[in-house]
PDB file of C-alpha atoms in Angstrom:
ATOM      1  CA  UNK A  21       0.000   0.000   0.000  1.00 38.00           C
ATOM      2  CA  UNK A  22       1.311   3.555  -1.042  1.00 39.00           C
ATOM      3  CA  UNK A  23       2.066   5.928   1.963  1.00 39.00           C
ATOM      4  CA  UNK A  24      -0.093   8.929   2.549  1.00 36.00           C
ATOM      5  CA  UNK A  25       2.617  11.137   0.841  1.00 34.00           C
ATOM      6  CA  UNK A  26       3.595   9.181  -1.868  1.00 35.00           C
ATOM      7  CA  UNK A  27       1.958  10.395  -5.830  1.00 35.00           C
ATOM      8  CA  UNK A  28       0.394   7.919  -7.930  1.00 40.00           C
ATOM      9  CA  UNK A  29       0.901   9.191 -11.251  1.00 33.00           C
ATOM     10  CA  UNK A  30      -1.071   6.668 -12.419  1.00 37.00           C
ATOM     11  CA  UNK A  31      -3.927   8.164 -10.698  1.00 48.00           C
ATOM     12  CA  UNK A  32      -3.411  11.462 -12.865  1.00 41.00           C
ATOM     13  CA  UNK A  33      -4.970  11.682 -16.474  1.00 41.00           C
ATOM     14  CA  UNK A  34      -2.864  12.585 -19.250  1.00 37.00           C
ATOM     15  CA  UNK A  35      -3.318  16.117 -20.620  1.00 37.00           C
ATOM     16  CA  UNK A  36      -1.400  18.240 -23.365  1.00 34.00           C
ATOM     17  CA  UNK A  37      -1.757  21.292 -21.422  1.00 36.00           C
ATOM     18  CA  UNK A  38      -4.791  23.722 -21.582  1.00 35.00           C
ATOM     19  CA  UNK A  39      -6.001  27.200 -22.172  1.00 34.00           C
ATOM     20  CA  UNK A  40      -6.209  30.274 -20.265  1.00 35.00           C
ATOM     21  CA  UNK A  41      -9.620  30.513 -17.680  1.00 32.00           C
ATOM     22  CA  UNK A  42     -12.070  33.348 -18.031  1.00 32.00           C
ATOM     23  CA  UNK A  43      -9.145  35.503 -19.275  1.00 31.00           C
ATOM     24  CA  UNK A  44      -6.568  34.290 -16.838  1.00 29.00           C
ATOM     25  CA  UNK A  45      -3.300  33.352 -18.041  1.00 34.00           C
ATOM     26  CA  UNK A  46      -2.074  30.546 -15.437  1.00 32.00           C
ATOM     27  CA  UNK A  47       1.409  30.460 -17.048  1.00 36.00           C
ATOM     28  CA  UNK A  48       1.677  34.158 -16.324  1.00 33.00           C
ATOM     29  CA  UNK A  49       2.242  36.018 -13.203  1.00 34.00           C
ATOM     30  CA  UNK A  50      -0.550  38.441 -12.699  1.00 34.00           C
ATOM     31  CA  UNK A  51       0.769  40.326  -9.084  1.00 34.00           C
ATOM     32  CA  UNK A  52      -0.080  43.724  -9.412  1.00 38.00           C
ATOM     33  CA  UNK A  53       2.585  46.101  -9.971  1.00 40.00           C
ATOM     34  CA  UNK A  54       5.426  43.801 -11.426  1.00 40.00           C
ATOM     35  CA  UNK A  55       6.038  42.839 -14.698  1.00 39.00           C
ATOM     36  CA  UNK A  56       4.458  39.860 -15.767  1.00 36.00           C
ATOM     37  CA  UNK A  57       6.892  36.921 -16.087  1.00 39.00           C
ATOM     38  CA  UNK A  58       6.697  33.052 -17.768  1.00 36.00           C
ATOM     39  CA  UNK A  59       5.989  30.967 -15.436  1.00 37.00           C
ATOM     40  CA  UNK A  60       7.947  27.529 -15.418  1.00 41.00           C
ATOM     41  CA  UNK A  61       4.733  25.251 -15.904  1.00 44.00           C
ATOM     42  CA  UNK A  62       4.861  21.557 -14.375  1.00 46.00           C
ATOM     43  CA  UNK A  63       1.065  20.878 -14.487  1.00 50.00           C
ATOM     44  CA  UNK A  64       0.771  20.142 -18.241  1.00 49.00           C
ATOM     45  CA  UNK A  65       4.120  18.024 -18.087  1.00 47.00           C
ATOM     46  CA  UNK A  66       2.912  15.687 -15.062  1.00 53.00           C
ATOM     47  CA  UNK A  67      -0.730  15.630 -16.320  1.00 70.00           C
ATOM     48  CA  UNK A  68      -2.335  18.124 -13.571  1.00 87.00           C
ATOM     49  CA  UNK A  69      -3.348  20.813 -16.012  1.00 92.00           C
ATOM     50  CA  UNK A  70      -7.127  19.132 -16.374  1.00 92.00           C
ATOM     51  CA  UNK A  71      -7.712  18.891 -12.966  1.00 95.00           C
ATOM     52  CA  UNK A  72      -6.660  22.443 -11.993  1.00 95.00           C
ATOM     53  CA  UNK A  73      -8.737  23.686 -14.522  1.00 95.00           C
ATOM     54  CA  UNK A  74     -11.812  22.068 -13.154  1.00 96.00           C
ATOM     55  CA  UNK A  75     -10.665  23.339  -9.720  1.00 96.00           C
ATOM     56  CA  UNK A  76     -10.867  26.730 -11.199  1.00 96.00           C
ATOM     57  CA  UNK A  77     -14.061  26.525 -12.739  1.00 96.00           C
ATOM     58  CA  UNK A  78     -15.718  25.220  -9.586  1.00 96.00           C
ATOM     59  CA  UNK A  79     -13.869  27.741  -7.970  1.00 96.00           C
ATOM     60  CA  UNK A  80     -15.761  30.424 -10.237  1.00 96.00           C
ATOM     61  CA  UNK A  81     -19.225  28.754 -10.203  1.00 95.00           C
ATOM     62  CA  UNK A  82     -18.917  28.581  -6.655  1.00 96.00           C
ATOM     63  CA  UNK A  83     -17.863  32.289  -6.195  1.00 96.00           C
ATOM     64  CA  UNK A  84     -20.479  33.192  -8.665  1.00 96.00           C
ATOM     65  CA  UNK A  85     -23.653  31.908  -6.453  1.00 94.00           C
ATOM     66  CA  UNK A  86     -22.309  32.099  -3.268  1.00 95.00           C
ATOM     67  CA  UNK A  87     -21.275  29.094  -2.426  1.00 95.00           C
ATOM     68  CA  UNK A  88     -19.326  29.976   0.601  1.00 95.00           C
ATOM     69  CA  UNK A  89     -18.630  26.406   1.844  1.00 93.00           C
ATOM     70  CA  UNK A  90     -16.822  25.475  -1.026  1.00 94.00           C
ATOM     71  CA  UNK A  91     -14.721  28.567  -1.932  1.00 96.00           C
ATOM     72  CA  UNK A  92     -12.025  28.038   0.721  1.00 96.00           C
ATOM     73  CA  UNK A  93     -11.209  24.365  -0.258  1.00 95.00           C
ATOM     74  CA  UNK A  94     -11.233  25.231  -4.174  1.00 96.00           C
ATOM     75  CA  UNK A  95      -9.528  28.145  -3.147  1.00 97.00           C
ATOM     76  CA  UNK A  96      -6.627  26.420  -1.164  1.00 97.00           C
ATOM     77  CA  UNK A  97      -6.607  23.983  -4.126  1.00 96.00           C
ATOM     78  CA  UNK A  98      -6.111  26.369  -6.569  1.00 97.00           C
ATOM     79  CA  UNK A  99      -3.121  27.953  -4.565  1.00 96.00           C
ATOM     80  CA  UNK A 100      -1.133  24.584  -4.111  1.00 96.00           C
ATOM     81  CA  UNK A 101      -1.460  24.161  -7.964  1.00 95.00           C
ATOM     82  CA  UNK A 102      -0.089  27.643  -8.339  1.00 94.00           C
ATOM     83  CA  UNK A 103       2.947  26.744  -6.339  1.00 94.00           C
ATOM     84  CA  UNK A 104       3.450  23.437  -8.222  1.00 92.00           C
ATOM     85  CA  UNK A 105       3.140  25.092 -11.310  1.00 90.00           C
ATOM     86  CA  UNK A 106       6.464  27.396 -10.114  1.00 91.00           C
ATOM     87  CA  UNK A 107       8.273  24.649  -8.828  1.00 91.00           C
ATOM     88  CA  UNK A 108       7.641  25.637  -5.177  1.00 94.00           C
ATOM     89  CA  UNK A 109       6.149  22.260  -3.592  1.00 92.00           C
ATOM     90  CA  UNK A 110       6.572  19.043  -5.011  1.00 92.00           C
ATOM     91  CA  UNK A 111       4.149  17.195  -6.573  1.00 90.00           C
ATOM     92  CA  UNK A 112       4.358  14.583  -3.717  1.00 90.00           C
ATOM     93  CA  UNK A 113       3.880  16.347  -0.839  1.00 94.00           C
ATOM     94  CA  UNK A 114       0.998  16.840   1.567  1.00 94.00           C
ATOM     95  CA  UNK A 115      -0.339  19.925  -0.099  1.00 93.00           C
ATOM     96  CA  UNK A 116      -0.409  19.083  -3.314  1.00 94.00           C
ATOM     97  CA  UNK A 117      -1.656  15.488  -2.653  1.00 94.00           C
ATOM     98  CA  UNK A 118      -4.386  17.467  -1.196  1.00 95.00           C
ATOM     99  CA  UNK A 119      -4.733  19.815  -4.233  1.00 96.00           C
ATOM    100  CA  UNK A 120      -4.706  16.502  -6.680  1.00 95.00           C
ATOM    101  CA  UNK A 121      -7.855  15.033  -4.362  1.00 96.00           C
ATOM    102  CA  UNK A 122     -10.002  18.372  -4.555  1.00 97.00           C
ATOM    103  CA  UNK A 123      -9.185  18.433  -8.998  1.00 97.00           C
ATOM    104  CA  UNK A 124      -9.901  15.091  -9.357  1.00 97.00           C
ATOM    105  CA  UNK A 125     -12.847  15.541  -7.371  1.00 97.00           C
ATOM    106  CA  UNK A 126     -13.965  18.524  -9.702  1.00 97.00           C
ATOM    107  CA  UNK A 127     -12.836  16.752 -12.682  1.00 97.00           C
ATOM    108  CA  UNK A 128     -15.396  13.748 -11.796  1.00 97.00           C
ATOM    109  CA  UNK A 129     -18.669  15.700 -11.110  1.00 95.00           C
ATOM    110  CA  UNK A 130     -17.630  17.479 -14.770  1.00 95.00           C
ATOM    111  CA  UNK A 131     -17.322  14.096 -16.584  1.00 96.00           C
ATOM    112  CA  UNK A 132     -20.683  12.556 -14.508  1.00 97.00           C
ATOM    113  CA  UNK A 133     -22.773  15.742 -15.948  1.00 95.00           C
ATOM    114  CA  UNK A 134     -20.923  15.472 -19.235  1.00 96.00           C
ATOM    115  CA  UNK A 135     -22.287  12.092 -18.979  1.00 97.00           C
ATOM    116  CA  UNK A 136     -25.565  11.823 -17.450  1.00 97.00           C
ATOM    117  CA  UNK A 137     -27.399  10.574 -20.323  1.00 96.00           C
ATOM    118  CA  UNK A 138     -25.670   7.575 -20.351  1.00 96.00           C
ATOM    119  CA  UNK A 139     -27.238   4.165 -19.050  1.00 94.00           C
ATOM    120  CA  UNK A 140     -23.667   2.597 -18.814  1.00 95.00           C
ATOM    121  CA  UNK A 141     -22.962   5.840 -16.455  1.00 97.00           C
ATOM    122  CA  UNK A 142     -20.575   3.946 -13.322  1.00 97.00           C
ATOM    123  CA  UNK A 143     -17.554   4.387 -11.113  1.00 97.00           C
ATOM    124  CA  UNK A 144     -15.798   2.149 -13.650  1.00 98.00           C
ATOM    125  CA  UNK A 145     -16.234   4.395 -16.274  1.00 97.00           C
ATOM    126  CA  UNK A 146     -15.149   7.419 -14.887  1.00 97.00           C
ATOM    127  CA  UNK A 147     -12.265   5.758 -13.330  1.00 97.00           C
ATOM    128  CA  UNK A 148     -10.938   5.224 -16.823  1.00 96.00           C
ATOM    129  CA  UNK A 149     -11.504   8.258 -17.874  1.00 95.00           C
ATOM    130  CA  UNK A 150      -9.428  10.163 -14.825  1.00 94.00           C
ATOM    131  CA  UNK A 151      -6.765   7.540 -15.129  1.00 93.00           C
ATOM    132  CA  UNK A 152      -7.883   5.968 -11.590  1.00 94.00           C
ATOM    133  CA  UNK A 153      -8.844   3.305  -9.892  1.00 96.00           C
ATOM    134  CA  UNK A 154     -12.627   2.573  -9.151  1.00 97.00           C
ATOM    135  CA  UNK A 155     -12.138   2.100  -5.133  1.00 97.00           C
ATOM    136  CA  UNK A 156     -10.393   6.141  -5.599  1.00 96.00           C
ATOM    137  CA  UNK A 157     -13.223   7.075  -7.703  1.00 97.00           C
ATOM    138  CA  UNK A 158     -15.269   6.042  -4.556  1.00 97.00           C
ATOM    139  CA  UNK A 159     -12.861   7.683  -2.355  1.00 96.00           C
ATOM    140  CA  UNK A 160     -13.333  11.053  -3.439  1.00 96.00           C
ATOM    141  CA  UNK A 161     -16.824  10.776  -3.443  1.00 96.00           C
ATOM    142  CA  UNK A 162     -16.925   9.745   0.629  1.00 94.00           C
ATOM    143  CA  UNK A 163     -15.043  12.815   1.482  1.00 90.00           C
ATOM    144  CA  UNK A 164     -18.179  14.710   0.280  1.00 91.00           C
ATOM    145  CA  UNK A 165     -20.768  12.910   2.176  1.00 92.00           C
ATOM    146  CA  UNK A 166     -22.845  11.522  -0.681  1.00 93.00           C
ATOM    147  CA  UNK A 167     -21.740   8.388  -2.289  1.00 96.00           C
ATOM    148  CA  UNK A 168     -21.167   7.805  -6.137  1.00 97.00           C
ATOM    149  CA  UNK A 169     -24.514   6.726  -7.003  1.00 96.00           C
ATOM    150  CA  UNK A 170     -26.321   8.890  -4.672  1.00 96.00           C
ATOM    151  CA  UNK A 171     -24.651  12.103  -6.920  1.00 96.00           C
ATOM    152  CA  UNK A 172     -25.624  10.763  -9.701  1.00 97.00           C
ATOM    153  CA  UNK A 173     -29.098  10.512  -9.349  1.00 96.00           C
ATOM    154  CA  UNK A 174     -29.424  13.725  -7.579  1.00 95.00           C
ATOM    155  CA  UNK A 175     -28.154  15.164 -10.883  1.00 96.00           C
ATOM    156  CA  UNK A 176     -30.095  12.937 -12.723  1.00 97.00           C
ATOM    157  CA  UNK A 177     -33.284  14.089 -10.853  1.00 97.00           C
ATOM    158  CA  UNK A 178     -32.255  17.731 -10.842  1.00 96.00           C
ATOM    159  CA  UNK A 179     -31.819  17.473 -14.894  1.00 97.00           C
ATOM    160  CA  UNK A 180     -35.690  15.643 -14.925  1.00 97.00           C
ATOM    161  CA  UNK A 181     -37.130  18.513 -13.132  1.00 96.00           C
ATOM    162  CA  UNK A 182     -35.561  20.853 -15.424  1.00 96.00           C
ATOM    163  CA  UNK A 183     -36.865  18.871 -18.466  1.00 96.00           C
ATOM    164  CA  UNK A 184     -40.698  18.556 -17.022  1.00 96.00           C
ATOM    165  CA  UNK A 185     -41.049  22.202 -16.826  1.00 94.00           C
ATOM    166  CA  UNK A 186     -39.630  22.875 -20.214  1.00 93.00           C
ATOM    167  CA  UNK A 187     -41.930  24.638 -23.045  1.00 90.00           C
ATOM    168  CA  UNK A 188     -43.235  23.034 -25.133  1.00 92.00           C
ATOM    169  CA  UNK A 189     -43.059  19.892 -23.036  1.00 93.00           C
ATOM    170  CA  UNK A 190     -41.097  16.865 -24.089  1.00 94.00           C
ATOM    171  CA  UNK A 191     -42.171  12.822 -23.949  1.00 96.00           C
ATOM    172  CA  UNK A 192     -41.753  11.951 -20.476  1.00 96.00           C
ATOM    173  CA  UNK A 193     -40.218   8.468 -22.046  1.00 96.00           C
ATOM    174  CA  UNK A 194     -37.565  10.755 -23.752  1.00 96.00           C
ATOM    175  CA  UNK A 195     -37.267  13.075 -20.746  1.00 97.00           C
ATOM    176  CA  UNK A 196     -36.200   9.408 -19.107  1.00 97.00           C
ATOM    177  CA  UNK A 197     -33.941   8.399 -21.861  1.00 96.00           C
ATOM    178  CA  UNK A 198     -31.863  12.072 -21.699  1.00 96.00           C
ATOM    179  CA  UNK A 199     -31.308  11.517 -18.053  1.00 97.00           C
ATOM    180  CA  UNK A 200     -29.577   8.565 -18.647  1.00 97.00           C
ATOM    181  CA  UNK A 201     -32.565   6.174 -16.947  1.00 96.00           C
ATOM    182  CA  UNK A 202     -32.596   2.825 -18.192  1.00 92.00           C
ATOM    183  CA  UNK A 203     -36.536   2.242 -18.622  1.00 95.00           C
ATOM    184  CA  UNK A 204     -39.506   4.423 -18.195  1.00 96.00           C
ATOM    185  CA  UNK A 205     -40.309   2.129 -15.019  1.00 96.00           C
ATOM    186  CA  UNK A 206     -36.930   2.696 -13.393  1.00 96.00           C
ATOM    187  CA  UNK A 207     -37.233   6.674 -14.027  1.00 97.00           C
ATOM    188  CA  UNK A 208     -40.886   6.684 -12.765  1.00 97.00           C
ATOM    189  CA  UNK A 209     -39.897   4.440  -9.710  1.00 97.00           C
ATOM    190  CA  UNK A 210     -36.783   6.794  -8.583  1.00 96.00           C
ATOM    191  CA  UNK A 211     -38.543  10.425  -9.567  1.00 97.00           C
ATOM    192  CA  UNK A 212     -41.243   8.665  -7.179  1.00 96.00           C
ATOM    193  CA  UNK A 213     -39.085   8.144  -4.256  1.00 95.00           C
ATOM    194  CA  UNK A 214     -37.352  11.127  -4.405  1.00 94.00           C
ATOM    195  CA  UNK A 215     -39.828  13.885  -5.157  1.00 94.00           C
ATOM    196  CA  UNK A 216     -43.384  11.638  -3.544  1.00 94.00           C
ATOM    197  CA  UNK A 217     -45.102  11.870  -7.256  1.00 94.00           C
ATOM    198  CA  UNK A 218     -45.171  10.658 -10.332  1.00 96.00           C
ATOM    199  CA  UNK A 219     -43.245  12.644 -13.399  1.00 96.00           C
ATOM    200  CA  UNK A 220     -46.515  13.286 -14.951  1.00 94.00           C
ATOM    201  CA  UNK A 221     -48.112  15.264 -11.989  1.00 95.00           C
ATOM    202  CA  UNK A 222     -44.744  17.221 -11.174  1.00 96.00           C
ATOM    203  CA  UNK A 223     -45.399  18.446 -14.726  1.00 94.00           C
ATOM    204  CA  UNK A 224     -48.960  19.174 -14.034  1.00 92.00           C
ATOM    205  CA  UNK A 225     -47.475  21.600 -11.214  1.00 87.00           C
ATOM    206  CA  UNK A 226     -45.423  23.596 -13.456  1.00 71.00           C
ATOM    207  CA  UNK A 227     -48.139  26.207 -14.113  1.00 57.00           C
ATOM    208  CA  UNK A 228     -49.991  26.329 -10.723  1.00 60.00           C
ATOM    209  CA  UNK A 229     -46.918  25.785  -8.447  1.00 54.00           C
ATOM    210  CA  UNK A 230     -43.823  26.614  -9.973  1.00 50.00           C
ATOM    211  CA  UNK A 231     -40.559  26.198  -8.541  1.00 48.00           C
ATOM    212  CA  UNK A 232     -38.677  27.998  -6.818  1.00 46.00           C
ATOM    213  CA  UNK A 233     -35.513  29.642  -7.374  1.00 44.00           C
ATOM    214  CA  UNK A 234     -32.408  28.532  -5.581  1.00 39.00           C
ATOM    215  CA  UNK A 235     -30.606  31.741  -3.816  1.00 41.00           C
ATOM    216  CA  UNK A 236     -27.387  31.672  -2.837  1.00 39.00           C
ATOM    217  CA  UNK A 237     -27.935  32.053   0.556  1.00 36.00           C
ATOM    218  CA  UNK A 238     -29.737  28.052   0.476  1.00 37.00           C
ATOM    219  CA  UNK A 239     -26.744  27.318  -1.673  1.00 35.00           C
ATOM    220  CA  UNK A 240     -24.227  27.771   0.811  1.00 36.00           C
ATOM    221  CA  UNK A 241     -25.947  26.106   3.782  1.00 39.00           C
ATOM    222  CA  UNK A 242     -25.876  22.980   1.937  1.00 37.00           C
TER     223      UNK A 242
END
């Protein structure tokens, strides 16, 4: 068994690099008031670049609606990957071990969405695709509280409800097959449990009881 502080770079996916985010240059040094110099980039060489790039996109979304549990995590993330990026921790130590956990974390809820229409949706899949092992894949997800599967659907159910109220409405059977359900049966059986009516009369509410919107103050409670 690997020690705490020992990388896997088996457990990182291969990337050839990637571009700047929302008009930040992460090879560039952007302190105020000195002149911007090349930064000696390690991320693309080792394979990080894809998962600090998800970092900084949930880092944004986050910041965007106020999500002010998450921020300081995906913030501390996106410092360590800074600092690997100029050579000033090594790739095996605590902190970026750390930082490599919260991107590959990202990375995974960005492939599962990117996904979610798929029947064939598992931890085995997205393992592959993050160049990791399944029981990782399942680690990351326990650090959050809500197992795999349980994300899954919740996305799954989230994308349903946002299909049902759509205009002009869609097949429910379709609705189903876009959110990656299996059968009608299985999609009628799990919108049941979760919401305590059928897909049909949640639609029938969309006029008469609409729902809510989410503000950011419910977001960050969560």
């Amino acid at each position: 068994m690997r020690g705490e502080h020992e990388h896997d770079f088996s457990e990182t996916p291969a990337t050839a690099g990637s571009p700047p985010l929302n008009g930040f240059d992460l090879g560039t040094d952007p302190t105020p008031g000195r002149t911007r110099q090349p930064l000696v980039t390690t991320s693309a060489d080792h394979g990080f670049a894809a998962l600090r790039d998800a970092c900084a996109v949930d880092l944004g979304e986050a910041m965007r609606i106020g999500d002010a549990a998450s921020i300081p995590p995906l913030a501390e993330a996106m410092a360590d990957f800074a600092l690997i990026d100029r050579g000033a921790i090594r790739p095996g130590s605590r902190s970026a071990q750390h930082a490599f956990r919260v991107g590959r974390l990202c990375l995974a809820r960005r492939l599962i969405a990117r996904h979610l229409s798929k029947s064939t949706l598992s931890p085995a899949m997205i393992a592959a695709l993050l160049g990791v092992s399944v029981r990782h894949v399942h680690m990351l997800f326990e650090t959050t509280g809500k197992s795999f599967s349980h994300t899954v659907i919740a996305l799954r159910m989230a994308e349903s409800r946002r299909l049902l109220r759509e205009t002009p409405p869609r097949p429910i059977a379709e609705i189903a097959h876009a959110c990656g359900f299996g059968s009608l049966a299985t999609f009628y059986r799990v919108f049941n449990a979760s919401m305590g009516l059928t897909p049909r009369e949640f639609r029938a509410q969309r006029d008469t009881d609409p729902l809510p919107a989410i503000q950011p103050s419910r977001m960050a409670r969560r």
